[in-house]
Tab-separated table of C-alpha atoms and ligand atoms in Angstrom:
chain	number	residue	atom	x	y	z
A	1	MET	CA	101.632	148.448	185.565
A	2	LYS	CA	102.165	148.761	181.493
A	3	LYS	CA	105.571	149.723	179.801
A	4	ALA	CA	105.658	151.932	177.293
A	5	PHE	CA	108.433	152.907	174.701
A	6	ILE	CA	108.764	156.521	173.194
A	7	THR	CA	110.902	157.540	170.556
A	8	GLY	CA	111.273	161.335	170.257
A	9	ILE	CA	110.166	161.469	173.986
A	10	SER	CA	111.987	165.008	174.810
A	11	GLY	CA	109.467	166.704	171.430
A	12	GLN	CA	106.309	168.237	171.647
A	13	ASP	CA	103.852	164.917	171.162
A	14	GLY	CA	106.893	162.700	173.321
A	15	SER	CA	107.032	165.191	176.188
A	16	TYR	CA	102.950	165.172	176.340
A	17	LEU	CA	102.352	161.091	175.606
A	18	ALA	CA	105.069	160.796	178.751
A	19	GLU	CA	102.610	162.831	180.853
A	20	TYR	CA	99.265	161.346	180.208
A	21	LEU	CA	100.800	157.804	180.183
A	22	LEU	CA	102.179	158.409	183.667
A	23	ASN	CA	98.831	159.825	184.684
A	24	LEU	CA	97.145	156.173	183.552
A	25	GLY	CA	99.852	154.745	185.925
A	26	TYR	CA	102.244	153.422	183.017
A	27	GLU	CA	106.043	152.849	183.634
A	28	VAL	CA	107.614	154.903	180.410
A	29	HIS	CA	110.663	154.494	178.800
A	30	GLY	CA	112.401	156.686	176.352
A	31	ILE	CA	114.958	157.574	174.009
A	32	VAL	CA	116.929	160.757	173.199
A	33	ARG	CA	119.847	161.316	170.889
A	34	ARG	CA	123.088	162.735	172.202
A	35	ASN	CA	123.482	166.375	172.200
A	36	SER	CA	126.437	168.355	172.977
A	37	VAL	CA	123.880	170.640	174.954
A	38	PRO	CA	122.398	168.103	176.848
A	39	GLU	CA	120.126	170.934	179.221
A	40	HIS	CA	118.157	171.921	176.377
A	41	GLN	CA	117.379	168.785	174.443
A	42	GLN	CA	115.482	167.332	177.695
A	43	SER	CA	114.284	170.777	178.754
A	44	ARG	CA	110.143	169.553	177.965
A	45	ILE	CA	110.469	166.315	180.092
A	46	ASP	CA	112.760	167.781	183.170
A	47	PHE	CA	109.619	168.104	184.956
A	48	HIS	CA	109.252	164.112	185.294
A	49	ARG	CA	112.541	163.238	185.023
A	50	GLU	CA	112.039	161.282	187.923
A	51	ASN	CA	109.752	159.260	186.806
A	52	ILE	CA	110.801	158.465	183.167
A	53	HIS	CA	113.347	156.019	182.416
A	54	VAL	CA	116.011	157.828	179.430
A	55	TYR	CA	118.411	156.333	177.480
A	56	TYR	CA	120.579	157.609	174.666
A	57	GLY	CA	119.488	155.846	171.227
A	58	ASP	CA	118.449	156.654	167.903
A	59	LEU	CA	116.263	155.456	165.103
A	60	THR	CA	119.848	155.142	162.729
A	61	ASP	CA	121.260	152.769	165.430
A	62	ALA	CA	119.681	149.307	164.997
A	63	SER	CA	121.419	147.342	167.267
A	64	GLY	CA	120.980	150.080	170.075
A	65	LEU	CA	116.985	149.620	169.750
A	66	GLU	CA	117.245	145.996	169.884
A	67	ARG	CA	119.355	145.844	172.943
A	68	LEU	CA	116.732	148.518	174.653
A	69	LEU	CA	113.135	146.752	173.292
A	70	LYS	CA	114.888	143.190	174.826
A	71	LYS	CA	115.675	144.514	178.062
A	72	ILE	CA	112.561	147.011	178.312
A	73	GLN	CA	109.609	144.289	177.189
A	74	PRO	CA	107.445	146.973	176.605
A	75	ASP	CA	103.722	146.478	175.990
A	76	GLU	CA	103.259	149.526	173.744
A	77	ILE	CA	106.075	151.040	171.446
A	78	TYR	CA	105.327	154.865	170.094
A	79	ASN	CA	107.360	155.901	167.157
A	80	LEU	CA	107.378	159.610	167.620
A	81	GLY	CA	111.032	160.410	166.482
A	82	ALA	CA	111.628	162.139	163.247
A	83	GLN	CA	113.882	165.096	161.423
A	84	SER	CA	109.902	165.979	161.542
A	85	HIS	CA	110.881	169.976	159.968
A	86	VAL	CA	109.261	169.632	156.125
A	87	ARG	CA	110.786	173.137	155.208
A	88	ILE	CA	114.586	171.563	156.697
A	89	SER	CA	113.979	168.120	155.376
A	90	PHE	CA	114.917	169.952	151.499
A	91	ASP	CA	118.290	170.738	153.242
A	92	VAL	CA	118.788	167.606	154.338
A	93	PRO	CA	117.350	165.087	152.488
A	94	ASN	CA	119.503	162.005	153.091
A	95	TYR	CA	119.081	162.385	156.861
A	96	THR	CA	115.600	162.619	156.949
A	97	VAL	CA	115.096	159.737	154.837
A	98	GLN	CA	117.764	157.645	156.827
A	99	THR	CA	115.836	158.912	160.413
A	100	ASN	CA	112.006	158.925	158.566
A	101	ALA	CA	112.048	155.662	156.621
A	102	LEU	CA	114.961	153.879	157.188
A	103	GLY	CA	114.798	154.483	161.058
A	104	VAL	CA	111.287	152.781	161.000
A	105	LEU	CA	112.372	149.817	159.307
A	106	ASN	CA	115.188	149.731	162.412
A	107	ILE	CA	112.271	149.774	165.017
A	108	LEU	CA	109.913	147.717	163.192
A	109	GLU	CA	112.489	144.950	163.300
A	110	ALA	CA	113.680	145.762	166.433
A	111	TYR	CA	110.039	144.814	167.633
A	112	ARG	CA	109.531	142.035	165.369
A	113	ASN	CA	112.837	140.300	167.089
A	114	ALA	CA	112.580	141.646	170.903
A	115	CYS	CA	108.536	141.480	171.287
A	116	PRO	CA	106.639	140.810	169.296
A	117	GLU	CA	103.615	140.707	171.314
A	118	ALA	CA	103.964	144.092	171.451
A	119	LYS	CA	101.684	146.861	169.919
A	120	PHE	CA	103.145	149.295	167.734
A	121	TYR	CA	101.972	153.232	167.253
A	122	GLN	CA	103.736	154.793	163.709
A	123	ALA	CA	103.307	158.812	163.675
A	124	SER	CA	102.291	159.096	159.998
A	125	SER	CA	101.672	162.296	158.470
A	126	SER	CA	99.118	164.372	156.789
A	127	GLU	CA	102.326	165.270	154.795
A	128	MET	CA	101.732	162.209	152.904
A	129	PHE	CA	98.503	163.571	151.080
A	130	GLY	CA	100.794	166.310	149.376
A	131	SER	CA	98.880	167.734	146.571
A	132	SER	CA	95.768	165.301	146.788
A	133	VAL	CA	92.370	166.595	148.002
A	134	ASP	CA	89.412	164.770	147.929
A	135	GLU	CA	86.491	166.404	145.979
A	136	ASP	CA	84.492	167.270	148.854
A	137	GLY	CA	87.824	169.603	150.019
A	138	PHE	CA	89.210	166.868	153.175
A	139	GLN	CA	91.457	164.614	153.019
A	140	ARG	CA	90.959	161.044	154.737
A	141	GLU	CA	92.292	157.578	155.155
A	142	THR	CA	91.222	156.568	151.608
A	143	THR	CA	92.991	159.604	150.283
A	144	ARG	CA	95.632	158.836	147.582
A	145	MET	CA	99.037	159.869	149.060
A	146	THR	CA	101.457	162.264	146.437
A	147	PRO	CA	103.700	163.586	148.694
A	148	VAL	CA	105.555	167.038	147.980
A	149	SER	CA	108.631	166.728	149.730
A	150	PRO	CA	111.778	164.285	151.200
A	151	TYR	CA	109.699	164.683	154.391
A	152	GLY	CA	106.561	163.369	152.949
A	153	CYS	CA	107.963	160.586	150.980
A	154	SER	CA	110.096	159.273	153.907
A	155	LYS	CA	106.574	159.294	155.985
A	156	VAL	CA	104.389	157.164	153.200
A	157	PHE	CA	107.916	154.943	153.210
A	158	ALA	CA	107.044	154.029	156.558
A	159	TYR	CA	103.494	153.792	156.405
A	160	ASN	CA	103.536	151.638	153.794
A	161	LEU	CA	106.331	149.182	155.920
A	162	VAL	CA	104.012	149.399	158.679
A	163	HIS	CA	101.323	147.600	156.727
A	164	ASN	CA	103.718	145.275	155.386
A	165	TYR	CA	105.062	144.347	159.000
A	166	ARG	CA	101.169	144.212	160.276
A	167	ASN	CA	100.039	141.558	157.527
A	168	ALA	CA	103.849	139.439	156.993
A	169	TYR	CA	104.115	139.243	160.271
A	170	LYS	CA	100.869	139.231	162.185
A	171	LEU	CA	102.364	142.643	164.213
A	172	HIS	CA	99.777	145.048	165.914
A	173	ALA	CA	101.402	147.980	164.484
A	174	ALA	CA	99.083	150.803	163.873
A	175	ASN	CA	99.303	154.405	161.873
A	176	GLY	CA	97.793	157.628	163.204
A	177	ILE	CA	97.740	159.999	160.561
A	178	LEU	CA	98.304	163.440	162.264
A	179	PHE	CA	97.161	166.864	161.042
A	180	ASN	CA	99.321	169.519	162.138
A	181	HIS	CA	99.185	169.988	166.121
A	182	GLU	CA	100.677	172.582	168.301
A	183	SER	CA	100.672	173.939	171.659
A	184	PRO	CA	103.228	176.146	173.702
A	185	ARG	CA	105.821	173.366	173.435
A	186	ARG	CA	106.247	173.387	169.636
A	187	GLY	CA	109.987	173.940	167.918
A	188	SER	CA	109.401	177.844	167.529
A	189	ASN	CA	110.858	176.825	164.014
A	190	PHE	CA	106.859	175.799	162.873
A	191	VAL	CA	104.896	178.638	161.723
A	192	THR	CA	102.409	178.939	164.518
A	193	ASN	CA	104.842	179.158	167.579
A	194	LYS	CA	106.902	181.420	165.108
A	195	VAL	CA	104.262	183.937	164.491
A	196	VAL	CA	103.168	184.075	168.255
A	197	LYS	CA	106.832	184.328	169.350
A	198	GLY	CA	107.397	186.968	167.099
A	199	ALA	CA	104.419	188.860	167.362
A	200	VAL	CA	105.347	189.093	171.027
A	201	LEU	CA	108.444	190.335	170.622
A	202	ILE	CA	106.984	193.261	168.640
A	203	LYS	CA	104.680	193.935	171.307
A	204	LYS	CA	107.121	194.039	174.046
A	205	GLY	CA	109.453	196.183	171.767
A	206	LEU	CA	111.960	193.431	171.382
A	207	ALA	CA	111.944	193.086	167.570
A	208	LYS	CA	110.752	195.251	164.835
A	209	LYS	CA	109.965	192.551	161.780
A	210	LEU	CA	108.813	189.464	161.579
A	211	GLU	CA	110.235	187.465	158.395
A	212	MET	CA	107.698	184.559	157.119
A	213	GLY	CA	107.908	182.302	153.924
A	214	ASN	CA	104.642	181.443	152.482
A	215	MET	CA	101.300	183.227	153.697
A	216	ASP	CA	98.732	181.221	151.197
A	217	SER	CA	99.309	178.237	152.432
A	218	PHE	CA	96.009	176.245	154.674
A	219	ARG	CA	96.559	174.051	157.487
A	220	ASP	CA	94.287	171.771	160.054
A	221	TRP	CA	96.024	172.903	163.153
A	222	GLY	CA	94.869	171.071	166.217
A	223	HIS	CA	96.574	170.976	169.816
A	224	SER	CA	99.160	168.368	170.754
A	225	LYS	CA	97.723	167.457	173.721
A	226	ASP	CA	94.346	165.920	172.239
A	227	TYR	CA	96.043	164.300	169.770
A	228	VAL	CA	98.275	162.440	172.442
A	229	ARG	CA	94.844	160.491	173.968
A	230	ALA	CA	93.939	159.716	170.330
A	231	MET	CA	97.590	157.740	170.083
A	232	HIS	CA	96.587	156.187	172.797
A	233	MET	CA	93.448	155.093	171.790
A	234	ILE	CA	95.008	154.242	168.219
A	235	ILE	CA	97.403	151.699	169.937
A	236	ASN	CA	95.124	149.762	171.901
A	237	HIS	CA	92.327	149.534	169.513
A	238	ASP	CA	91.456	145.712	169.023
A	239	ILE	CA	92.410	145.540	165.576
A	240	ALA	CA	95.561	147.563	164.122
A	241	ASP	CA	94.533	150.268	161.885
A	242	ASP	CA	95.059	153.395	160.369
A	243	PHE	CA	93.255	156.556	161.477
A	244	VAL	CA	93.506	160.419	160.825
A	245	VAL	CA	93.432	162.562	163.660
A	246	ALA	CA	92.654	166.009	162.881
A	247	THR	CA	89.692	168.891	162.938
A	248	GLY	CA	88.204	169.666	160.318
A	249	THR	CA	88.478	173.283	159.855
A	250	THR	CA	91.604	175.006	158.039
A	251	HIS	CA	92.925	178.519	158.295
A	252	SER	CA	95.666	180.320	156.108
A	253	VAL	CA	98.925	181.077	157.637
A	254	ARG	CA	97.771	184.767	156.577
A	255	GLU	CA	94.825	184.101	159.009
A	256	MET	CA	96.592	182.641	161.449
A	257	THR	CA	99.213	185.348	161.783
A	258	ASP	CA	96.659	188.086	161.637
A	259	TYR	CA	94.292	186.044	164.484
A	260	VAL	CA	97.673	186.394	166.621
A	261	PHE	CA	98.760	190.039	166.039
A	262	SER	CA	94.986	191.236	166.123
A	263	LYS	CA	94.935	189.424	169.960
A	264	LEU	CA	98.139	191.775	170.859
A	265	GLY	CA	96.465	194.684	169.421
A	266	LEU	CA	98.971	195.074	166.115
A	267	ASP	CA	98.335	195.177	162.063
A	268	PHE	CA	100.229	192.139	160.890
A	269	ASN	CA	100.481	193.989	157.743
A	270	GLU	CA	102.902	196.540	159.274
A	271	PHE	CA	105.685	194.103	160.824
A	272	VAL	CA	105.699	190.752	158.099
A	273	VAL	CA	108.245	190.761	155.564
A	274	GLN	CA	108.540	187.767	153.254
A	275	ASN	CA	112.123	186.354	153.041
A	276	PRO	CA	112.623	183.480	150.563
A	277	ILE	CA	115.107	181.636	152.948
A	278	TYR	CA	111.704	180.300	154.418
A	279	LEU	CA	109.929	179.566	151.157
A	280	ARG	CA	109.616	175.635	150.256
A	281	PRO	CA	110.696	174.318	146.485
A	282	GLU	CA	107.786	172.685	146.157
A	283	GLU	CA	104.803	173.616	148.848
A	284	LEU	CA	101.512	171.415	150.022
A	285	PRO	CA	99.027	174.309	149.751
A	286	TYR	CA	95.999	173.083	151.536
A	287	LEU	CA	94.951	170.234	154.446
A	288	ARG	CA	91.651	169.644	156.079
A	289	GLY	CA	91.476	166.199	157.355
A	290	ASP	CA	87.959	164.280	157.708
A	291	CYS	CA	88.850	162.526	161.339
A	292	SER	CA	84.907	160.544	161.443
A	293	LYS	CA	86.804	157.020	161.530
A	294	LEU	CA	88.115	158.195	164.681
A	295	LYS	CA	84.923	159.892	166.108
A	296	LYS	CA	82.768	157.054	165.015
A	297	THR	CA	85.416	154.459	166.912
A	298	PHE	CA	86.486	155.804	169.404
A	299	ASN	CA	84.238	158.687	170.212
A	300	TRP	CA	87.092	161.097	170.289
A	301	ALA	CA	86.606	165.171	170.414
A	302	PRO	CA	89.564	167.773	171.029
A	303	GLU	CA	89.164	169.826	173.900
A	304	TYR	CA	91.045	172.875	172.504
A	305	THR	CA	89.674	174.935	169.479
A	306	PHE	CA	92.023	176.695	166.923
A	307	GLU	CA	91.165	180.240	169.573
A	308	THR	CA	91.969	178.774	172.352
A	309	MET	CA	94.928	176.210	171.258
A	310	MET	CA	96.712	179.743	169.786
A	311	ASP	CA	95.585	181.982	172.862
A	312	GLU	CA	97.413	179.325	175.071
A	313	MET	CA	100.241	179.576	173.390
A	314	ILE	CA	100.138	183.765	173.417
A	315	ASP	CA	99.738	183.749	176.988
A	316	PHE	CA	102.742	181.712	177.551
A	317	TRP	CA	104.651	183.362	175.169
A	318	MET	CA	103.825	186.914	177.146
A	319	LYS	CA	104.753	185.078	180.303
A	320	THR	CA	108.058	183.598	179.178
A	321	LEU	CA	109.781	186.603	177.159
B	1	LIG	O1	104.386	175.542	158.411
B	1	LIG	C1	104.301	178.176	156.431
B	1	LIG	C2	104.534	176.589	155.698
B	1	LIG	O2	106.491	174.056	159.448
B	1	LIG	C3	103.228	175.354	157.988
B	1	LIG	C4	105.627	169.071	160.658
B	1	LIG	O3	104.584	169.025	162.424
B	1	LIG	O4	103.130	169.408	160.286
B	1	LIG	C5	104.276	169.865	160.163
B	1	LIG	O5	104.251	170.474	159.062
B	1	LIG	C6	103.085	176.193	156.867
B	1	LIG	C7	103.965	175.673	155.249
B	1	LIG	O6	104.398	172.682	159.258
B	1	LIG	C8	107.010	180.236	157.524
B	1	LIG	O7	105.090	176.942	154.277
B	1	LIG	C9	105.158	180.402	156.200
B	1	LIG	O8	102.803	175.930	154.231
B	1	LIG	O9	104.469	174.964	160.804
B	1	LIG	P1	105.295	174.158	159.381
B	1	LIG	P2	104.232	171.540	158.109
B	1	LIG	O10	105.170	172.089	157.210
B	1	LIG	O11	102.740	171.926	157.668
B	1	LIG	C10	103.117	168.391	159.425
B	1	LIG	C11	101.579	167.220	159.400
B	1	LIG	C12	104.092	167.317	159.974
B	1	LIG	O12	103.690	166.131	159.666
B	1	LIG	C13	105.552	167.852	160.443
B	1	LIG	O13	106.197	166.943	160.366
B	1	LIG	O14	103.750	177.552	157.139
B	1	LIG	N1	104.988	179.091	156.476
B	1	LIG	N2	106.209	180.891	156.948
B	1	LIG	C14	106.012	178.499	157.698
B	1	LIG	N3	106.630	177.852	158.072
B	1	LIG	C15	107.603	177.837	159.042
B	1	LIG	N4	107.979	176.621	159.609
B	1	LIG	N5	108.166	178.874	158.601
B	1	LIG	C16	107.962	180.099	158.328
B	1	LIG	O15	108.681	180.864	158.324
């Protein structure tokens, strides 16, 4: 039985990955941060609590990470833990860098010392490309990285560190460069779930308005379930490498909002207002990923489309609220 260790196991991707690996017969271990309301924190993995080994841990706690890796001796380490909200990274830049950059140094060191035969996956992000777009309108593995947020900068540091540890210490350490990915489990302060939840509240007469930030940025939105399958392929590739995971299609926030409100028989223009608190000091205007390398290497293809993913989220909130 293979053993996997997942940081960020209680998050959207961590919970789907844990389910995916359990179905493949893995023994699954993961860390969660201490929280004053633990009931809420682990809601995404509650279904599987008996099958998952959960420990308190934190990417900023180097000795705790090393102790756990020594004890568990995992075959695969998935580093999905992060301060993952881009706008909030402007509010808490130091914490973001401590967790997403130095935290990766901590887990790479723990990995190198405790279980160097294991394979390592780093959750790298399309936010690393920042303002760079290739001439054909896509971002890919070779696109220049010019990040535009503390979050993006922290992820570039971690991405480079993974290369450094791969080459210097001959570790099997891979980067998945994931574009935005969503699901009903997405935190409701990320834009897709915020819009779906807000629109459903309006539809049900429970809210009158939805306050948003910049409606003109474009994102390449895929489904988290499709992307965790890619993570497993990437970590198990013969050689440790870097892969973009994306759908290749892009939509503006405005188009996405229009899609959701229209599905509910509403005109978003009547309900959406701008609140500057949701604007970012610097915005990443356009993302569209080229994942040819992933498709060619693993024959990966997403099962969800933008529409089926958004419809699933709408159904979820219609049933939940
Ligand atoms: O924003 C705009 C916002 O917060 C998407 C993270 O998973 O993907 C995610 O980062 C767009 C931005 O995701 C609101 O300005 C407008 O242009 O859903 P988001 P993100 O910043 O793209 C990358 C790949 C990651 O790695 C990150 O961890 O939507 N937007 N109005 C808004 N965004 C939010 N959150 N809230 C608004 O009211």
